[in-house]
Short mmCIF file of C-alpha atoms in Angstrom, two decimals:
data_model
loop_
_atom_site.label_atom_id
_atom_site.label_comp_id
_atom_site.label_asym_id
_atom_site.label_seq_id
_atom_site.Cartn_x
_atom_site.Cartn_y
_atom_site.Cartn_z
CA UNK A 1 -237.68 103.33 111.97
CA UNK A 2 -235.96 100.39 114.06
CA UNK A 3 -234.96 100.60 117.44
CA UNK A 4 -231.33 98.15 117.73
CA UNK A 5 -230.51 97.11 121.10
CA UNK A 6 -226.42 96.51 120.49
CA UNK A 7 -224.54 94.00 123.10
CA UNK A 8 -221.35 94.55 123.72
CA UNK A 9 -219.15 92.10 125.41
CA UNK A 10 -216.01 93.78 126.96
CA UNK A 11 -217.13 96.24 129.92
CA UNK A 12 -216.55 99.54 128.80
CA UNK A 13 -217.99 102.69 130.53
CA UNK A 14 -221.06 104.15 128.47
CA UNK A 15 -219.27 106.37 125.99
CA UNK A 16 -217.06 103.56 124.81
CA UNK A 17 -220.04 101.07 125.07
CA UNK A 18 -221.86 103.25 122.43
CA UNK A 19 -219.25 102.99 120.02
CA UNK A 20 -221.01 100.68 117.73
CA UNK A 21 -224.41 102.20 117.96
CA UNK A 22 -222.71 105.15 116.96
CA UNK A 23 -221.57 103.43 114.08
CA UNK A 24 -224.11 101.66 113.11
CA UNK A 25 -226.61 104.92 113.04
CA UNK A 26 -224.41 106.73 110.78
CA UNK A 27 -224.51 103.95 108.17
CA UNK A 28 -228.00 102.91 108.69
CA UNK A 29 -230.26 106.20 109.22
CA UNK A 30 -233.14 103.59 109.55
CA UNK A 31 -231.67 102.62 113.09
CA UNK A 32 -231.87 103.91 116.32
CA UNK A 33 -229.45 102.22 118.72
CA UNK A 34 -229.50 101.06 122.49
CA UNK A 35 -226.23 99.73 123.50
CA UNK A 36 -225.66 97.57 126.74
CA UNK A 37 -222.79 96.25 127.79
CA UNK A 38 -222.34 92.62 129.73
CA UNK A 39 -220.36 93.09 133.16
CA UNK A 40 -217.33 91.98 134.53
CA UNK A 41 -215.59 91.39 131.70
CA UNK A 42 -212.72 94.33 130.62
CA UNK A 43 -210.92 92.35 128.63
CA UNK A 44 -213.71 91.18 126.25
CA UNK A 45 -214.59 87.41 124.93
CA UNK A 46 -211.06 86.29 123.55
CA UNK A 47 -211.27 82.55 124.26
CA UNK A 48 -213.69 79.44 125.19
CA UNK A 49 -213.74 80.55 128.87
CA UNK A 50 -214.17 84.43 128.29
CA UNK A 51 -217.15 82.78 125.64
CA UNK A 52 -218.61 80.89 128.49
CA UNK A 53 -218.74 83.73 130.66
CA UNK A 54 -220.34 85.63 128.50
CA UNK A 55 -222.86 83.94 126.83
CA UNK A 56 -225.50 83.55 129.96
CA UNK A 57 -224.79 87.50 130.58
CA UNK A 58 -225.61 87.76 126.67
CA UNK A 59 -228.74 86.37 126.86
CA UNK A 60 -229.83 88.22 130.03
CA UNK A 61 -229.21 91.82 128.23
CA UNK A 62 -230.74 90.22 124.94
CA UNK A 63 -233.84 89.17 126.60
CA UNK A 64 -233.86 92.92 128.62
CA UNK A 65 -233.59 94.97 125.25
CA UNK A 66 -236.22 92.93 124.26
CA UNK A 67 -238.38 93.70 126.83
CA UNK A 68 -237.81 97.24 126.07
CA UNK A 69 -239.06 97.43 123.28
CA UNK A 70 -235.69 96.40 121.13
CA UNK A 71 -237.03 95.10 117.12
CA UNK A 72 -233.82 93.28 116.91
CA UNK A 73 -230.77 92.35 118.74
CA UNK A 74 -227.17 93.22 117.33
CA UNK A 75 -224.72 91.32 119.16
CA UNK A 76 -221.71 93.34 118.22
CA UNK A 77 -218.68 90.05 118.50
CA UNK A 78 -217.27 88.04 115.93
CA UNK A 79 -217.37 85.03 118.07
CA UNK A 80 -221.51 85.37 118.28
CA UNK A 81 -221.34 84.47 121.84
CA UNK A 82 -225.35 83.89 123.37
CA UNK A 83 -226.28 84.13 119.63
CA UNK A 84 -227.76 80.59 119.15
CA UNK A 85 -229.21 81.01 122.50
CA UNK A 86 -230.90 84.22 122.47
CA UNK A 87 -232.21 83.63 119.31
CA UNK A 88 -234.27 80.88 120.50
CA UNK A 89 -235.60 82.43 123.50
CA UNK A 90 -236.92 85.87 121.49
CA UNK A 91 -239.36 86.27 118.83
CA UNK A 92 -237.30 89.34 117.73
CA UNK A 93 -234.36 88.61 115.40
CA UNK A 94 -230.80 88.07 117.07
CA UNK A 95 -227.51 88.52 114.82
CA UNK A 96 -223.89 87.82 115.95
CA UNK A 97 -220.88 89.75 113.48
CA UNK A 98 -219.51 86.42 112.98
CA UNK A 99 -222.37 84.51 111.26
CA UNK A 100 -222.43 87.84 108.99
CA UNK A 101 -219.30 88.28 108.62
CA UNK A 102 -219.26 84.67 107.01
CA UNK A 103 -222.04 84.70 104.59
CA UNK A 104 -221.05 88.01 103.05
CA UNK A 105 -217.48 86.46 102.69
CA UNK A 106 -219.11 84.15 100.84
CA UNK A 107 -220.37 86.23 98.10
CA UNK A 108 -216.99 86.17 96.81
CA UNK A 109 -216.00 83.63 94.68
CA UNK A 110 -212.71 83.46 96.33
CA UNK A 111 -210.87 81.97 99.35
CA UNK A 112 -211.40 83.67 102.69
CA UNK A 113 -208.73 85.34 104.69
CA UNK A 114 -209.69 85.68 108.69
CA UNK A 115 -207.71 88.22 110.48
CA UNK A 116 -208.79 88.04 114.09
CA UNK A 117 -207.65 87.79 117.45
CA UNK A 118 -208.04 84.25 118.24
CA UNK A 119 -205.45 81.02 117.20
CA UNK A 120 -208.79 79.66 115.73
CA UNK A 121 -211.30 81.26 113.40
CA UNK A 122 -214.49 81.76 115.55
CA UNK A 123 -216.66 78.36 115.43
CA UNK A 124 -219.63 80.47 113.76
CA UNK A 125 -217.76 81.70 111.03
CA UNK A 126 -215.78 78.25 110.09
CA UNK A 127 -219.01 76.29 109.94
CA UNK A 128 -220.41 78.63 107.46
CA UNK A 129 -217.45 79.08 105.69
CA UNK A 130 -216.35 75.23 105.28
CA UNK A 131 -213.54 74.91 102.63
CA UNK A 132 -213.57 78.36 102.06
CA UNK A 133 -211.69 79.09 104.50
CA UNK A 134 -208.26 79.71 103.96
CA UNK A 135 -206.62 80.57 107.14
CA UNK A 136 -207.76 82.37 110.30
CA UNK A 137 -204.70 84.96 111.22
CA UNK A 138 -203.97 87.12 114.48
CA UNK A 139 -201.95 90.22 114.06
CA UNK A 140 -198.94 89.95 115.93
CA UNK A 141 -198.45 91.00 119.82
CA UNK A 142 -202.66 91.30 119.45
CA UNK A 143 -203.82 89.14 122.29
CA UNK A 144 -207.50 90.88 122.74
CA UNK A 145 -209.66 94.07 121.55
CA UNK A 146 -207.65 96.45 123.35
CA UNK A 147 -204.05 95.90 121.94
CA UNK A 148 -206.02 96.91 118.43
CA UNK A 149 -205.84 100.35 119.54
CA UNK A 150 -201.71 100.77 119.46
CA UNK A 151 -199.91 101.89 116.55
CA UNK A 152 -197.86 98.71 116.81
CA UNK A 153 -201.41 96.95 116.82
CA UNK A 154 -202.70 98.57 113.87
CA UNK A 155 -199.11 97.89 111.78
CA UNK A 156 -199.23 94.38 112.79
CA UNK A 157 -202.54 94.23 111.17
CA UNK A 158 -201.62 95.42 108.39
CA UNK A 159 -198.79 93.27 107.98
CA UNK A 160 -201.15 90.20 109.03
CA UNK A 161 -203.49 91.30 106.40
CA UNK A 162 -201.02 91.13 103.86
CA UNK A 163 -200.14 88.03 104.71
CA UNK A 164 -203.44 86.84 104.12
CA UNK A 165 -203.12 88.46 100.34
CA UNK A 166 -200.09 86.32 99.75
CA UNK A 167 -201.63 83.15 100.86
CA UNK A 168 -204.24 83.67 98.40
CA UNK A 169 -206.77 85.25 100.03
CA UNK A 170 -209.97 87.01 97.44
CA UNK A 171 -211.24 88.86 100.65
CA UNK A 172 -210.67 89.76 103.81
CA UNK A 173 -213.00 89.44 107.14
CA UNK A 174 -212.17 90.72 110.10
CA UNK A 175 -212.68 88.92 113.20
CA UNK A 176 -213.05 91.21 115.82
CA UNK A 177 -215.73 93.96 116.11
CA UNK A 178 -212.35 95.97 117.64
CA UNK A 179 -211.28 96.34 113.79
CA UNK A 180 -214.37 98.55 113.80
CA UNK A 181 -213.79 100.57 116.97
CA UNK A 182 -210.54 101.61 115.26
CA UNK A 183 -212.03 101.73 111.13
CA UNK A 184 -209.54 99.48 110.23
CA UNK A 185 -211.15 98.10 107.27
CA UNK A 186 -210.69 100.87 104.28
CA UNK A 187 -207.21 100.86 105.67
CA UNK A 188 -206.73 97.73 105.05
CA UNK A 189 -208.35 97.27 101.85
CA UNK A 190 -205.89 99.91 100.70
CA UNK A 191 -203.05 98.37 101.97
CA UNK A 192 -204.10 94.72 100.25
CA UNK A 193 -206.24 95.56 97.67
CA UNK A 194 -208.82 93.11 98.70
CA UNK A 195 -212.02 93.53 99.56
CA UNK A 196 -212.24 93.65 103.38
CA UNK A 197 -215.28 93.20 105.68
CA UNK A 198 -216.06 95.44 108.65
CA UNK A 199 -217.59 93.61 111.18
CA UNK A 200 -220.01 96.18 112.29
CA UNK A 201 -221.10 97.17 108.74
CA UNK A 202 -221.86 93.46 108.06
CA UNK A 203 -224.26 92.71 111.69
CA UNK A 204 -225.89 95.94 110.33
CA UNK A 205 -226.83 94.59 107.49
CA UNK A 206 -227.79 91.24 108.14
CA UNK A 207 -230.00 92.70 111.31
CA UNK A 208 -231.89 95.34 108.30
CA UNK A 209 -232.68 92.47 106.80
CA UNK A 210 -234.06 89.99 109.11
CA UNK A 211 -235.98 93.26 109.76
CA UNK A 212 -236.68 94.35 106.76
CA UNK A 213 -238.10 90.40 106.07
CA UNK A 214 -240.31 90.48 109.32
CA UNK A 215 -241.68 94.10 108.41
CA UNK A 216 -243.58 93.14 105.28
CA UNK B 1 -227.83 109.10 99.28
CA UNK B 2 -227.33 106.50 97.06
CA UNK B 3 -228.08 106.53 92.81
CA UNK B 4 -229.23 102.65 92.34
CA UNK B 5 -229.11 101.76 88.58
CA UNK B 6 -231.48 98.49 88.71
CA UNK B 7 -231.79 96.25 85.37
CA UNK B 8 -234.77 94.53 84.52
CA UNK B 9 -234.20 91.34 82.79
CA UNK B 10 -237.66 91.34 81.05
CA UNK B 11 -238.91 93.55 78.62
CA UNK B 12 -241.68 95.70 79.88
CA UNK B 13 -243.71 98.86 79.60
CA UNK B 14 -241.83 101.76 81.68
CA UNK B 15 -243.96 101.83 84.76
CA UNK B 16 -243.72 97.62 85.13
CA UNK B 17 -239.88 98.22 84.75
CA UNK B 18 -239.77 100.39 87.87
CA UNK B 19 -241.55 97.52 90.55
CA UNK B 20 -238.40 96.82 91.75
CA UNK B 21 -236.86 100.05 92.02
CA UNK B 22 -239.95 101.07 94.01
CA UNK B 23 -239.44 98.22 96.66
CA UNK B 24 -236.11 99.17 97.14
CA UNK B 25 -237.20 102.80 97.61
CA UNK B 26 -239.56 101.62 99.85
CA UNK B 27 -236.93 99.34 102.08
CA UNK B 28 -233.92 101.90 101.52
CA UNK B 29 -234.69 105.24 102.29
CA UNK B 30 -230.81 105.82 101.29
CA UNK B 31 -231.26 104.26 97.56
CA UNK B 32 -233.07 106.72 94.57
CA UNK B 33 -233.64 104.00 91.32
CA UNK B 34 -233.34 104.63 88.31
CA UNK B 35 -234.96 101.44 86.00
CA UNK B 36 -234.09 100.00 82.61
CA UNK B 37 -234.62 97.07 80.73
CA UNK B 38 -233.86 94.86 77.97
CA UNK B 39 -234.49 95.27 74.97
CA UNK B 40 -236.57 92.73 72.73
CA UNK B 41 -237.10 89.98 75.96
CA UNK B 42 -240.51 90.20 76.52
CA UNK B 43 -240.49 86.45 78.14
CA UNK B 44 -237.72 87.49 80.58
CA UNK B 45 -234.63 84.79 81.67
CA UNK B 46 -235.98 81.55 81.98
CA UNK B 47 -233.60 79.49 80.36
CA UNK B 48 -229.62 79.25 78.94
CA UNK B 49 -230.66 80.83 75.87
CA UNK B 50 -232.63 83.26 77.06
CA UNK B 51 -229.68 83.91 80.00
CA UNK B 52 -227.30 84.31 76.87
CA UNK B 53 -229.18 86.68 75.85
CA UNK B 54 -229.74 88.81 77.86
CA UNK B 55 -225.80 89.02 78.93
CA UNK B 56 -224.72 90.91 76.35
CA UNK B 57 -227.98 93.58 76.79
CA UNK B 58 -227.11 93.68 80.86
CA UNK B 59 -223.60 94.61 80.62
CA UNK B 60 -225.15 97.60 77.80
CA UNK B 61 -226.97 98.50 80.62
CA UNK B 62 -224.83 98.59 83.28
CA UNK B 63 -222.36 100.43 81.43
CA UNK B 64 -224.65 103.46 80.36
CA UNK B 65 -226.29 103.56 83.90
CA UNK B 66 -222.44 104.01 85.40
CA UNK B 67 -221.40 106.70 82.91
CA UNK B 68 -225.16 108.12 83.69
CA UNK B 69 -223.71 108.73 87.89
CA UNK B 70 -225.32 105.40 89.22
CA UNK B 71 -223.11 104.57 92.45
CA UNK B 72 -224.31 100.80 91.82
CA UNK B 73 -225.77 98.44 89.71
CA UNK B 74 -228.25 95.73 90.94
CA UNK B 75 -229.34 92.96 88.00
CA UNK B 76 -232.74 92.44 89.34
CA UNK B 77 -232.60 88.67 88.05
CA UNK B 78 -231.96 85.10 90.14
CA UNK B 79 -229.64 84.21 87.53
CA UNK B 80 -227.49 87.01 87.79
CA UNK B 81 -227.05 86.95 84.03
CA UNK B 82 -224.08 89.26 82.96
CA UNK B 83 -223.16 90.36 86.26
CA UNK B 84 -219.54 88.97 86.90
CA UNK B 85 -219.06 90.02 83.17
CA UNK B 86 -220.45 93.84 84.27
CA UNK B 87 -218.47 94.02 87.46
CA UNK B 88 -215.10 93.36 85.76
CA UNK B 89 -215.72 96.07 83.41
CA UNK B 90 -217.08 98.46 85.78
CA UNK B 91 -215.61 100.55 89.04
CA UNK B 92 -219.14 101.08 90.65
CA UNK B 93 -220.18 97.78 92.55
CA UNK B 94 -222.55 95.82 90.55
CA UNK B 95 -225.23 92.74 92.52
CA UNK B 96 -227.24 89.88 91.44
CA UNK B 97 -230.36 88.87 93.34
CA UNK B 98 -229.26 85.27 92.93
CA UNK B 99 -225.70 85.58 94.60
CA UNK B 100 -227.25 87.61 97.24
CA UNK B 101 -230.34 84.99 98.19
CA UNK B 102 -227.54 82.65 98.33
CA UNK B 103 -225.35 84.22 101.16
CA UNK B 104 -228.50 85.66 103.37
CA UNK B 105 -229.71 81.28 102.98
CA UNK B 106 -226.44 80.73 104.20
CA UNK B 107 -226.58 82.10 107.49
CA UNK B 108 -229.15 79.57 108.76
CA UNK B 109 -227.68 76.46 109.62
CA UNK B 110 -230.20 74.53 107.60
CA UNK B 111 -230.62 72.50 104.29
CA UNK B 112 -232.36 75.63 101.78
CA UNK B 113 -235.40 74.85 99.55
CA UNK B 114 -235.16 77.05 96.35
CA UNK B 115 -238.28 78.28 94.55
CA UNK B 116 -237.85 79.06 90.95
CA UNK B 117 -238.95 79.06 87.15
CA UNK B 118 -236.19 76.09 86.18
CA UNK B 119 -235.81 72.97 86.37
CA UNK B 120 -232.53 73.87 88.20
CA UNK B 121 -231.02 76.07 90.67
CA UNK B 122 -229.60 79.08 88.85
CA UNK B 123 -226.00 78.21 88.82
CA UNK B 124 -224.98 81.21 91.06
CA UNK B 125 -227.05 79.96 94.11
CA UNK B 126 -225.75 76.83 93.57
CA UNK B 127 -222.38 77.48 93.73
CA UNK B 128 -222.92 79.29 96.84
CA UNK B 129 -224.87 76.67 98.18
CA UNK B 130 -222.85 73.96 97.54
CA UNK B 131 -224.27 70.79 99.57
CA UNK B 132 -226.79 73.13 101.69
CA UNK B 133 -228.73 73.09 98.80
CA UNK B 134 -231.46 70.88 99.23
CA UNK B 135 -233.49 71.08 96.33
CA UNK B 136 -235.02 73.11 93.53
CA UNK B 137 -238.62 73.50 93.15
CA UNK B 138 -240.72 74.81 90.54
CA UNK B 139 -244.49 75.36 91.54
CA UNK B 140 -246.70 73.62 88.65
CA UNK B 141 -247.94 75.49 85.74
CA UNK B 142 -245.01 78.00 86.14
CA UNK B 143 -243.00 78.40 83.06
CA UNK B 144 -241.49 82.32 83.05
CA UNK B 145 -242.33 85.18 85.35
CA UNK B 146 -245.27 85.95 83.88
CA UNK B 147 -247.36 83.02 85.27
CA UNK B 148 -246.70 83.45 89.07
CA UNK B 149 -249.10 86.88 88.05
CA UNK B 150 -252.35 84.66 88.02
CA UNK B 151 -254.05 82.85 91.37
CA UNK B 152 -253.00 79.60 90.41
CA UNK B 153 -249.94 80.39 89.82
CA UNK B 154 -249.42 81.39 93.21
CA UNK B 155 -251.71 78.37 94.87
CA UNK B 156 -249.02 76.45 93.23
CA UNK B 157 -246.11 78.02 94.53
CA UNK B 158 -247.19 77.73 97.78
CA UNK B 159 -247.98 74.46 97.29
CA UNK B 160 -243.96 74.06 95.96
CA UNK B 161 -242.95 75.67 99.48
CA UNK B 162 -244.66 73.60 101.40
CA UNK B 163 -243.12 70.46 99.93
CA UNK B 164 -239.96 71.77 99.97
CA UNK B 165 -240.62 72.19 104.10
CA UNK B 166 -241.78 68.51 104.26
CA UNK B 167 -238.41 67.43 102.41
CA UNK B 168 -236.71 69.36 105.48
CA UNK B 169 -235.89 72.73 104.10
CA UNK B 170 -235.15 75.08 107.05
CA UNK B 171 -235.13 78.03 104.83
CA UNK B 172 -236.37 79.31 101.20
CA UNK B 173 -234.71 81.33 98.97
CA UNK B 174 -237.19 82.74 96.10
CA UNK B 175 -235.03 82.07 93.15
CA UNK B 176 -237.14 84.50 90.37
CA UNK B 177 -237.47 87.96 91.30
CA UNK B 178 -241.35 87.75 89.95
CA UNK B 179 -242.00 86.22 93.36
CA UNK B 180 -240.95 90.10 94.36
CA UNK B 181 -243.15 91.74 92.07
CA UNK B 182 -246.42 89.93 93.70
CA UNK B 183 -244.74 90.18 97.04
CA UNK B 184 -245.21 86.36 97.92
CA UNK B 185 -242.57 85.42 100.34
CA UNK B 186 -244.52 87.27 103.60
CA UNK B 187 -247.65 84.49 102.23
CA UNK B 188 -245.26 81.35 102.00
CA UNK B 189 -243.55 82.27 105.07
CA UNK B 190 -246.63 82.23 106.79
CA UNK B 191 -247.69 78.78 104.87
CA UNK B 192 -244.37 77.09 105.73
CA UNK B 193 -243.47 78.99 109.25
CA UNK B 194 -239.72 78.97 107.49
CA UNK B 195 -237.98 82.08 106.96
CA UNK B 196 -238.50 83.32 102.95
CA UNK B 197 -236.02 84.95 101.57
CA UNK B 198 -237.24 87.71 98.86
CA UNK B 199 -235.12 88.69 96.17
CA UNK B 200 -235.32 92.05 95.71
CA UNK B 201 -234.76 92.36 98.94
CA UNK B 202 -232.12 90.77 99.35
CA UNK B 203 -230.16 92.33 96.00
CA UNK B 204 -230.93 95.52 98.01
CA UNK B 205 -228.93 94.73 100.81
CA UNK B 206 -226.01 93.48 99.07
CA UNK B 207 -225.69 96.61 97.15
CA UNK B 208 -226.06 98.53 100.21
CA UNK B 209 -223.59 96.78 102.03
CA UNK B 210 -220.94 97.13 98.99
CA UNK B 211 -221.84 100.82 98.77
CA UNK B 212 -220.83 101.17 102.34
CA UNK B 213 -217.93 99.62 102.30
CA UNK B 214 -216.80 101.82 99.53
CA UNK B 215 -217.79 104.34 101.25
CA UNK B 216 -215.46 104.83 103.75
#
């Protein structure tokens, strides 16, 4: 019914780029997926300057998928890098993971726990979570997307997620679309208890939406 | 894929109890409904006492539509009345409409106009909304559900959207799931040029999104 153009931003070759459209059509059997990836970037967006760099290469797939024939954008990071910016150049809806990630947090009348991969929750998410946030934490030895996929990545996570549990976290979001790659979310909800947001589940949904919304 | 139990907050005849379950059919091809509603409310929730209620009936509901094999329970009401009293009782995921227009107004970074049947924001949404909430509007003439049905009813809703634009709304959340029923958030969103957040549509993806993170 919907044809998704997914961004990824970490340059992957096309099997590993598809990762999240794969994801995303098993949940949603309403989407079809086209996933791009930005170039020249292997190790992903994990700061302000791997942000920068990828926002104007963001935009340029964004506006491309579009083009295509894309009915929405998915721009599959928690740090919603070229969101803002896409989103005002296309008359087809643009969502970021982190600005979904956010508002579904805070359908829980709770504290938020961030578990991501940056010293700082992304920008997008702390503006929409305000005092709800409790604390933004980063596994340890994690320094970007790819150190999710170790054992010793995964454990730390867990441990990190606990953490989050202890300091009075009500739920769980996780930061980095990499928790997704990996599934990490019904693992972690089992090791906490809480409930724990995927990422890719929630840019899904908010994109069905905004689609669903424009579709009437 | 997914067994929806949806309550209806207003007491009806059996095929006026199933509008909403039809939307959702019609915007989830992964959701089958099955519809009940309260007893002995034939004026709906529009009020404290009429919210207490109906608590009591809801959580009735809820309960024989989980033993019945429902994977999840949406309260198709603004005011989400008995829902955090079904959810503790229940292990199937239960949503309000009111919680979930809340979040989805979230997401944009702008002051949200609510449309409703009371003099104030159902307590839910306002919770959510915190200071984003700009103000509460009830179009003229409106005094339950039932009188959105007639053409003035609905000249004077859009009337209530547009002045909640003027007072600088950048979004509006339909706070009475009657706005649904007669489908008028695709005709205010034209009127205002603001996005218009429907309710049932809206409950729809929150349940989704909770049934697919249980999933896993």
């Amino acid at each position: 019914m919907f044809t998704v153009g997914v961004i990824r931003v970490i340059t992957q070759k096309q099997a590993d780029v598809e990762a999240h459209g794969r994801l995303l059509e098993a949940m949603f059997p309403q989407f079809t997926c086209v996933s791009r990836c930005i170039p020249n970037q292997p190790e992903g967006v994990h700061d302000a300057a791997t942000k920068a760099e990828a926002v104007p290469k963001v935009v340029a797939l964004a506006r491309e998928l579009a083009e295509a024939g894309a009915d929405g954008i998915i721009v599959s990071c928690a740090d919603d890098p070229g969101v803002p910016e896409a989103r005002a150049l296309l008359d087809v809806p643009v969502v970021g993971a982190g600005e979904s990630l956010a508002v579904a947090a805070m359908r829980f009348d709770a504290p938020v726990g961030v578990l991501g991969i940056t010293p700082e929750a992304p920008e997008c998410m702390a503006r929409i979570l305000g005092s709800r946030l409790l604390a933004n934490v980063v596994p340890e030895g994690v320094h970007d997307t790819r150190d999710l996929l170790s054992p010793a990545g995964q454990a730390a996570a867990r441990a990190a997620a606990c953490e989050l549990r202890d300091r009075g976290a009500g739920v769980i979001a996780l930061a980095c679309t990499g928790f997704s790659t990996i599934s990490l979310a019904p693992t972690l909800e089992q090791a906490t208890n809480l409930p724990t947001l995927d990422p890719v589940l929630q840019e899904g949904t908010t994109l069905l939406q905004e689609l669903l919304r424009r579709q009437v």
